[in-house]
Amino acid sequence: MLMNLFKFKGGVKPPSNKLQSNHLPIAQAPMPSRLVVPLHQSIGGTPRPIVAAGDHVLKGQMIGEADGWISAAVHAPTSGTVVEVAMHVRPHPSGLDSLCVVIEPDGKDEWIARTPIDHKAAAPADVFHHLQQCGIVGLGGAGFPAHGKLTPSTGVPMDELIINGAECEPFITCDDLLMRERADEVVRGIAVFRDLLQPKKVLIGIEDNKPEAIAAMRAAVDAQKEPFSVVAVPTLYPAGGAKQLIRVLTGKEVPGSMRSTADMGVQVFNVGTAYSAWRAVAHGEPLISRILTITGNVHAPRNYEVLIGTPMDELLALAQPHPDTDGILMGGPMMGFLVPNPQVPVVKTTNCLIAHDDRLFPPKAPEMPCIRCGACARACPHELQPFEMYWFSRAKNFGKTQEYNIFDCIECGCCSYVCPSRIPLVQYFRFAKSEIWAREREKNASDQAKTRFEFKQYREEREKADKAEKLAKAAAAQAAKKAAEAAAAAAESGAAPAADTAASPAVTADAPAATVNPEKEAKRATIEAAMARAKAQREAVQPKNTENLSADQQKAAADIEARRIAAHLIEPEPATPASEKPE
Amino acid sequence: MFAPAPFLLKDVSVSQVMIQVCVALIPGIAAYASLVGPAILVQLVIATLAALLAEAIMLKLRGKPLALFLTDGSAIVTAWLIALTFPPLAPWWLVVTGTVFAVVVAKHLYGGLGQNPFNPAMVAFAVCIVAFPALMSQWPSVGLQLGLIDQMNIILGWAPRVDTLTGATPLDAMKTALKLGEGSFDVSTLLANQDIYGNFAGRGWEWVAAGYLLGGLWLWHRKLITWHVPLAFVASLSLISGALWLYNPSQFASPLFHLLSGGAMLGAFFIATDPVSGCTTPRGKLIFGAGCGLLAYIIRVFGGYPDGVAFAVLLMNLSAPVIDLLTQPPVFGMKDKA
């Protein structure tokens, strides 16, 4: 079918390096000695662990429960024993630890009972729940939970569902092989997405350097008589970026500020996501393995189906890395990163491991000053002015970087790739972005602190007023009692010493008969009325959060207060009402 | 341990960019040398040595790595542009003064490579033409056939500077004749009767201009420059000269004369395209190039200097930051809003 394709500006053509790993079929990676499954593998809330050390788990058993709507469950990749639930380094450039479930396989690879779902008969909400429970997230790299993107945007008709098989990063061939070998199931998965989103068109974009994948996908689409278009898109990095692929296939430009492409009536899923969604729907299999490419400085580059949680060094050994390998790159060479140590596990978004050495990736030449040649601006697929953003990032003039739309930057690396001065531009932009976020957070924190302080002031004031009110009542009661006693004594003695009653401090309504000081009485009443008015006013303005507390909450509040006092964050409450009683 | 992504880098560096600019100058230099003799090659060597020495001293003083910046090639490009814009028989110290001023003041005192607000070579030209107007307007007489030794003797000051050796450039001669003649000369008789002129511009200068054009087109083909600045420069110079030429062909030379005489081609492809001191946005480059062409013509025809390219470029350098600021292209996805 002929289709009018659009172009995006910029882009680069790095050497593709795909031929090394795309000629052998996908192999099954052997069972590793242990599996380290990080709980946080997708965008959104970190799943809560629901197993403990010593538990026996089955293959596919949920070990981490989705935390909130944007979150997806995590499962045991094989049967075995949970050794620990502890912090381990996860594959992230930060090198920070995160909570992982470590499983020692028992070698039986015993499945749990799998429950497929008939997505056509079931309510969409049930399908979303099923996908979330199966841990289906975007396998293209970002790892956005699939059910979140499948929920239609209200008010915007879905025009196009785009399936991303572009795979524009050099070296990576896992999507290529997936489409060649499992096109049938990929297309079935796409049909599930189509049924949920009801788009007007389904477009499958594949870079034209993958003719076999294009042929296989076309054959599968024809065999299933689906009205999907398999479109060969020109090979140009980053054609596989969601916004670039949308542009190429539909002509629509999704602005950087727009969080969801669904707001423009278009949604994009990776081919791998479609495949795993189909396995989840038709076979009840949660996402416990994925296909990834092992390539780079290795003797035998190839694609493997790998269990999530497999340590990377064990995998790399399969491809026989050359002895001068000095690191493992996760992802492609344009946007990937060197993992903090070789033992980090494979996660759902690990699409490629590249053995790093100086021959394939020569150390960078020293950074030279920017000569404003504009090569970066010509290469930028988002039509930014990277050299201006660089200048202002360097000068820490972050406001200016935002004026130059730094948040539209997708960090694809095209600018750094073409820079003759070897300036690591993307790094400068990440720095600027993180600084801006940090400042935003600081500002929010100080805003919150201000609110807290104001509330504390208000609370202290209110407590003082409450105290005064109580005191007044108590004093009045006391006075009434005294007056009554005095009256009784006077009655007993037969005398009524006026001086005594006149000296009594105050009287209350309980004993109006004994009142002998109208002046003081009037004053007290006025004060009480004023306090009542003030109280009512405050209550009208601000609801009290210290009222109607449960016992637990009160205890928690008291604990917090105690800790604060212990930490000398605040002065202890000046005094308790009892000790303050003036009498 | 390692630099971050991207791990692949295009095989390109600042020195490669600069070397390609030098390579692109070669056809023009060849035509120039065949026109005025080997003196120009001597001047190129003098300017290059002076620039590298000045650069080395400045780098040393500023505590910058010598090897890295000396090999970036930027000083050589500046030196070559100075040598090509100065009179070929100018005394050696004039070229050295210009080059040292360009490198020390116009480049390093502003922060070095990438920081200069003005094109260093054009600063050198402007400073020298203001300070040494006579020396800067003495060009070899047409038909003067001196050997390398004779020319070197003149440049190095070992032979006397004789007035008959030098003359005006075609642009200068035309302007002087038209101004002094007060209407008694017209352009076509001037072109026909003086051997300084060829068919439609200075004799032999057409070939020099064609050489620069060829090199410039190669730079464009190599994507080291974009079409915006040269095209806008040539278009604006052609438009204004064409309009006045049509208005009064006896008093105003044709667009071809203006394009092929003086520094128009060198300016359009090699000087106004300097990215550091020029505009960088596509629309900005168009404005920048058009401004250069227009100002060059005005200075040439109505101003006090024989050629206006240097001052035109410097004036547009002044305006480049604000032009860039006002011509920001809309980013991806924001075209409707902008």
mmCIF file of C-alpha atoms in Angstrom, chain B residues 60-246:
data_model
loop_
_atom_site.group_PDB
_atom_site.id
_atom_site.type_symbol
_atom_site.label_atom_id
_atom_site.label_comp_id
_atom_site.label_asym_id
_atom_site.label_seq_id
_atom_site.Cartn_x
_atom_site.Cartn_y
_atom_site.Cartn_z
ATOM 1 C CA LYS B 60 50.603 30.076 27.138
ATOM 2 C CA LEU B 61 49.646 33.307 28.923
ATOM 3 C CA ARG B 62 46.088 32.091 29.417
ATOM 4 C CA GLY B 63 47.205 28.697 30.651
ATOM 5 C CA LYS B 64 45.437 26.781 27.914
ATOM 6 C CA PRO B 65 46.723 23.501 26.449
ATOM 7 C CA LEU B 66 48.990 24.497 23.558
ATOM 8 C CA ALA B 67 48.821 21.375 21.416
ATOM 9 C CA LEU B 68 45.047 21.114 21.522
ATOM 10 C CA PHE B 69 44.316 24.696 20.492
ATOM 11 C CA LEU B 70 47.259 25.304 18.168
ATOM 12 C CA THR B 71 46.096 22.376 16.050
ATOM 13 C CA ASP B 72 42.465 23.493 15.903
ATOM 14 C CA GLY B 73 43.258 25.375 12.707
ATOM 15 C CA SER B 74 41.281 28.476 13.568
ATOM 16 C CA ALA B 75 44.367 30.697 13.666
ATOM 17 C CA ILE B 76 45.384 29.467 10.212
ATOM 18 C CA VAL B 77 41.987 30.320 8.748
ATOM 19 C CA THR B 78 42.224 33.812 10.230
ATOM 20 C CA ALA B 79 45.771 34.199 8.882
ATOM 21 C CA TRP B 80 44.787 33.103 5.390
ATOM 22 C CA LEU B 81 41.820 35.456 5.261
ATOM 23 C CA ILE B 82 44.070 38.324 6.328
ATOM 24 C CA ALA B 83 46.682 37.462 3.705
ATOM 25 C CA LEU B 84 44.009 37.256 1.026
ATOM 26 C CA THR B 85 42.384 40.569 1.905
ATOM 27 C CA PHE B 86 45.579 42.604 2.374
ATOM 28 C CA PRO B 87 47.445 43.985 -0.646
ATOM 29 C CA PRO B 88 49.771 41.250 -1.901
ATOM 30 C CA LEU B 89 52.797 43.531 -1.930
ATOM 31 C CA ALA B 90 52.118 45.001 1.488
ATOM 32 C CA PRO B 91 55.206 45.132 3.705
ATOM 33 C CA TRP B 92 55.614 42.087 5.937
ATOM 34 C CA TRP B 93 55.147 44.073 9.126
ATOM 35 C CA LEU B 94 51.718 45.270 7.999
ATOM 36 C CA VAL B 95 50.474 41.724 7.588
ATOM 37 C CA VAL B 96 52.096 40.724 10.877
ATOM 38 C CA THR B 97 50.542 43.688 12.678
ATOM 39 C CA GLY B 98 47.130 42.835 11.332
ATOM 40 C CA THR B 99 47.463 39.155 12.167
ATOM 41 C CA VAL B 100 48.768 39.740 15.680
ATOM 42 C CA PHE B 101 45.996 42.243 16.349
ATOM 43 C CA ALA B 102 43.435 39.777 15.069
ATOM 44 C CA VAL B 103 44.694 36.904 17.184
ATOM 45 C CA VAL B 104 45.589 38.791 20.356
ATOM 46 C CA VAL B 105 42.901 41.440 20.585
ATOM 47 C CA ALA B 106 39.999 40.306 18.418
ATOM 48 C CA LYS B 107 40.253 36.673 19.471
ATOM 49 C CA HIS B 108 42.054 35.959 22.724
ATOM 50 C CA LEU B 109 41.191 39.093 24.672
ATOM 51 C CA TYR B 110 37.541 38.185 24.105
ATOM 52 C CA GLY B 111 38.041 34.625 25.363
ATOM 53 C CA GLY B 112 39.607 32.736 22.496
ATOM 54 C CA LEU B 113 38.133 30.243 20.092
ATOM 55 C CA GLY B 114 34.380 30.560 19.828
ATOM 56 C CA GLN B 115 34.114 33.707 21.942
ATOM 57 C CA ASN B 116 35.034 36.503 19.535
ATOM 58 C CA PRO B 117 32.111 38.778 18.744
ATOM 59 C CA PHE B 118 33.825 40.048 15.583
ATOM 60 C CA ASN B 119 35.442 38.258 12.709
ATOM 61 C CA PRO B 120 39.152 38.535 13.625
ATOM 62 C CA ALA B 121 40.370 38.820 10.029
ATOM 63 C CA MET B 122 37.965 41.656 9.330
ATOM 64 C CA VAL B 123 39.011 43.426 12.526
ATOM 65 C CA ALA B 124 42.594 43.236 11.260
ATOM 66 C CA PHE B 125 41.564 44.652 7.898
ATOM 67 C CA ALA B 126 39.570 47.477 9.469
ATOM 68 C CA VAL B 127 42.335 48.396 11.913
ATOM 69 C CA CYS B 128 44.998 48.450 9.209
ATOM 70 C CA ILE B 129 42.988 50.349 6.632
ATOM 71 C CA VAL B 130 42.236 53.006 9.229
ATOM 72 C CA ALA B 131 45.812 53.135 10.522
ATOM 73 C CA PHE B 132 47.704 52.698 7.242
ATOM 74 C CA PRO B 133 45.311 53.811 4.503
ATOM 75 C CA ALA B 134 47.989 54.397 1.893
ATOM 76 C CA LEU B 135 49.718 51.063 2.282
ATOM 77 C CA MET B 136 46.407 49.263 2.404
ATOM 78 C CA SER B 137 45.288 50.586 -0.952
ATOM 79 C CA GLN B 138 48.435 49.892 -2.964
ATOM 80 C CA TRP B 139 47.823 46.943 -5.209
ATOM 81 C CA PRO B 140 50.197 45.588 -7.834
ATOM 82 C CA SER B 141 49.826 47.289 -11.193
ATOM 83 C CA VAL B 142 48.203 45.165 -13.795
ATOM 84 C CA GLY B 143 50.658 43.513 -16.113
ATOM 85 C CA LEU B 144 53.378 43.820 -13.527
ATOM 86 C CA GLN B 145 55.412 40.667 -13.927
ATOM 87 C CA LEU B 146 57.836 40.444 -11.070
ATOM 88 C CA GLY B 147 59.532 37.236 -10.055
ATOM 89 C CA LEU B 148 59.378 35.711 -6.588
ATOM 90 C CA ILE B 149 62.690 37.250 -5.535
ATOM 91 C CA ASP B 150 61.676 40.758 -6.578
ATOM 92 C CA GLN B 151 58.313 40.464 -4.896
ATOM 93 C CA MET B 152 59.863 39.130 -1.718
ATOM 94 C CA ASN B 153 62.348 41.976 -1.699
ATOM 95 C CA ILE B 154 59.472 44.433 -1.830
ATOM 96 C CA ILE B 155 57.517 42.662 0.886
ATOM 97 C CA LEU B 156 60.532 42.352 3.152
ATOM 98 C CA GLY B 157 61.534 45.954 2.518
ATOM 99 C CA TRP B 158 64.853 45.146 0.817
ATOM 100 C CA ALA B 159 63.839 46.840 -2.368
ATOM 101 C CA PRO B 160 62.383 50.349 -2.605
ATOM 102 C CA ARG B 161 58.654 50.671 -2.837
ATOM 103 C CA VAL B 162 58.179 52.381 -6.193
ATOM 104 C CA ASP B 163 54.906 54.045 -7.036
ATOM 105 C CA THR B 164 54.818 52.670 -10.549
ATOM 106 C CA LEU B 165 54.685 49.183 -9.139
ATOM 107 C CA THR B 166 51.375 49.706 -7.534
ATOM 108 C CA GLY B 167 47.967 50.872 -8.517
ATOM 109 C CA ALA B 168 44.403 50.866 -7.363
ATOM 110 C CA THR B 169 42.044 47.929 -7.296
ATOM 111 C CA PRO B 170 39.325 47.883 -9.963
ATOM 112 C CA LEU B 171 36.751 48.932 -7.384
ATOM 113 C CA ASP B 172 38.905 51.799 -6.174
ATOM 114 C CA ALA B 173 39.772 52.961 -9.654
ATOM 115 C CA MET B 174 36.141 52.939 -10.701
ATOM 116 C CA LYS B 175 35.017 54.887 -7.672
ATOM 117 C CA THR B 176 37.824 57.463 -7.963
ATOM 118 C CA ALA B 177 37.233 57.968 -11.659
ATOM 119 C CA LEU B 178 33.500 58.366 -11.252
ATOM 120 C CA LYS B 179 33.881 60.759 -8.321
ATOM 121 C CA LEU B 180 36.685 62.885 -9.705
ATOM 122 C CA GLY B 181 35.300 62.875 -13.223
ATOM 123 C CA GLU B 182 32.047 64.368 -11.963
ATOM 124 C CA GLY B 183 29.997 62.897 -14.727
ATOM 125 C CA SER B 184 32.555 63.133 -17.485
ATOM 126 C CA PHE B 185 33.309 59.414 -17.276
ATOM 127 C CA ASP B 186 30.814 56.702 -17.643
ATOM 128 C CA VAL B 187 31.088 53.115 -16.600
ATOM 129 C CA SER B 188 31.202 51.592 -20.057
ATOM 130 C CA THR B 189 34.015 53.840 -21.344
ATOM 131 C CA LEU B 190 35.976 53.171 -18.179
ATOM 132 C CA LEU B 191 35.598 49.461 -18.625
ATOM 133 C CA ALA B 192 36.522 49.657 -22.295
ATOM 134 C CA ASN B 193 39.528 51.986 -22.070
ATOM 135 C CA GLN B 194 41.509 50.907 -19.042
ATOM 136 C CA ASP B 195 43.521 47.748 -19.002
ATOM 137 C CA ILE B 196 42.751 47.275 -15.325
ATOM 138 C CA TYR B 197 39.335 45.984 -16.319
ATOM 139 C CA GLY B 198 38.473 42.776 -18.036
ATOM 140 C CA ASN B 199 35.231 41.916 -19.752
ATOM 141 C CA PHE B 200 32.901 42.782 -16.954
ATOM 142 C CA ALA B 201 35.044 43.291 -13.853
ATOM 143 C CA GLY B 202 38.651 43.706 -12.900
ATOM 144 C CA ARG B 203 40.920 41.913 -15.317
ATOM 145 C CA GLY B 204 41.792 38.524 -13.872
ATOM 146 C CA TRP B 205 39.732 39.267 -10.763
ATOM 147 C CA GLU B 206 36.813 37.393 -12.304
ATOM 148 C CA TRP B 207 38.867 34.225 -12.040
ATOM 149 C CA VAL B 208 39.796 34.853 -8.454
ATOM 150 C CA ALA B 209 36.140 35.400 -7.638
ATOM 151 C CA ALA B 210 35.230 32.256 -9.562
ATOM 152 C CA GLY B 211 37.822 30.346 -7.531
ATOM 153 C CA TYR B 212 36.273 31.495 -4.274
ATOM 154 C CA LEU B 213 32.818 30.648 -5.593
ATOM 155 C CA LEU B 214 33.984 27.151 -6.452
ATOM 156 C CA GLY B 215 35.504 26.627 -3.017
ATOM 157 C CA GLY B 216 32.403 28.066 -1.385
ATOM 158 C CA LEU B 217 30.121 25.710 -3.271
ATOM 159 C CA TRP B 218 32.296 22.828 -2.155
ATOM 160 C CA LEU B 219 31.954 23.965 1.469
ATOM 161 C CA TRP B 220 28.193 24.050 0.993
ATOM 162 C CA HIS B 221 28.301 20.588 -0.563
ATOM 163 C CA ARG B 222 30.271 19.353 2.455
ATOM 164 C CA LYS B 223 27.568 20.905 4.692
ATOM 165 C CA LEU B 224 30.168 23.050 6.458
ATOM 166 C CA ILE B 225 28.181 26.135 5.548
ATOM 167 C CA THR B 226 24.519 26.485 4.658
ATOM 168 C CA TRP B 227 23.216 28.289 1.631
ATOM 169 C CA HIS B 228 21.569 31.073 3.632
ATOM 170 C CA VAL B 229 24.386 33.564 4.136
ATOM 171 C CA PRO B 230 26.075 33.367 0.698
ATOM 172 C CA LEU B 231 22.791 33.417 -1.168
ATOM 173 C CA ALA B 232 21.407 36.336 0.829
ATOM 174 C CA PHE B 233 24.721 38.200 0.442
ATOM 175 C CA VAL B 234 24.884 37.687 -3.322
ATOM 176 C CA ALA B 235 21.175 38.370 -3.759
ATOM 177 C CA SER B 236 21.142 41.630 -1.814
ATOM 178 C CA LEU B 237 24.324 42.882 -3.497
ATOM 179 C CA SER B 238 22.888 41.980 -6.915
ATOM 180 C CA LEU B 239 19.520 43.542 -6.159
ATOM 181 C CA ILE B 240 20.790 46.906 -4.993
ATOM 182 C CA SER B 241 23.512 47.158 -7.621
ATOM 183 C CA GLY B 242 21.093 45.949 -10.287
ATOM 184 C CA ALA B 243 18.468 48.502 -9.315
ATOM 185 C CA LEU B 244 20.906 51.424 -9.452
ATOM 186 C CA TRP B 245 22.547 50.109 -12.604
ATOM 187 C CA LEU B 246 19.174 49.967 -14.337
#
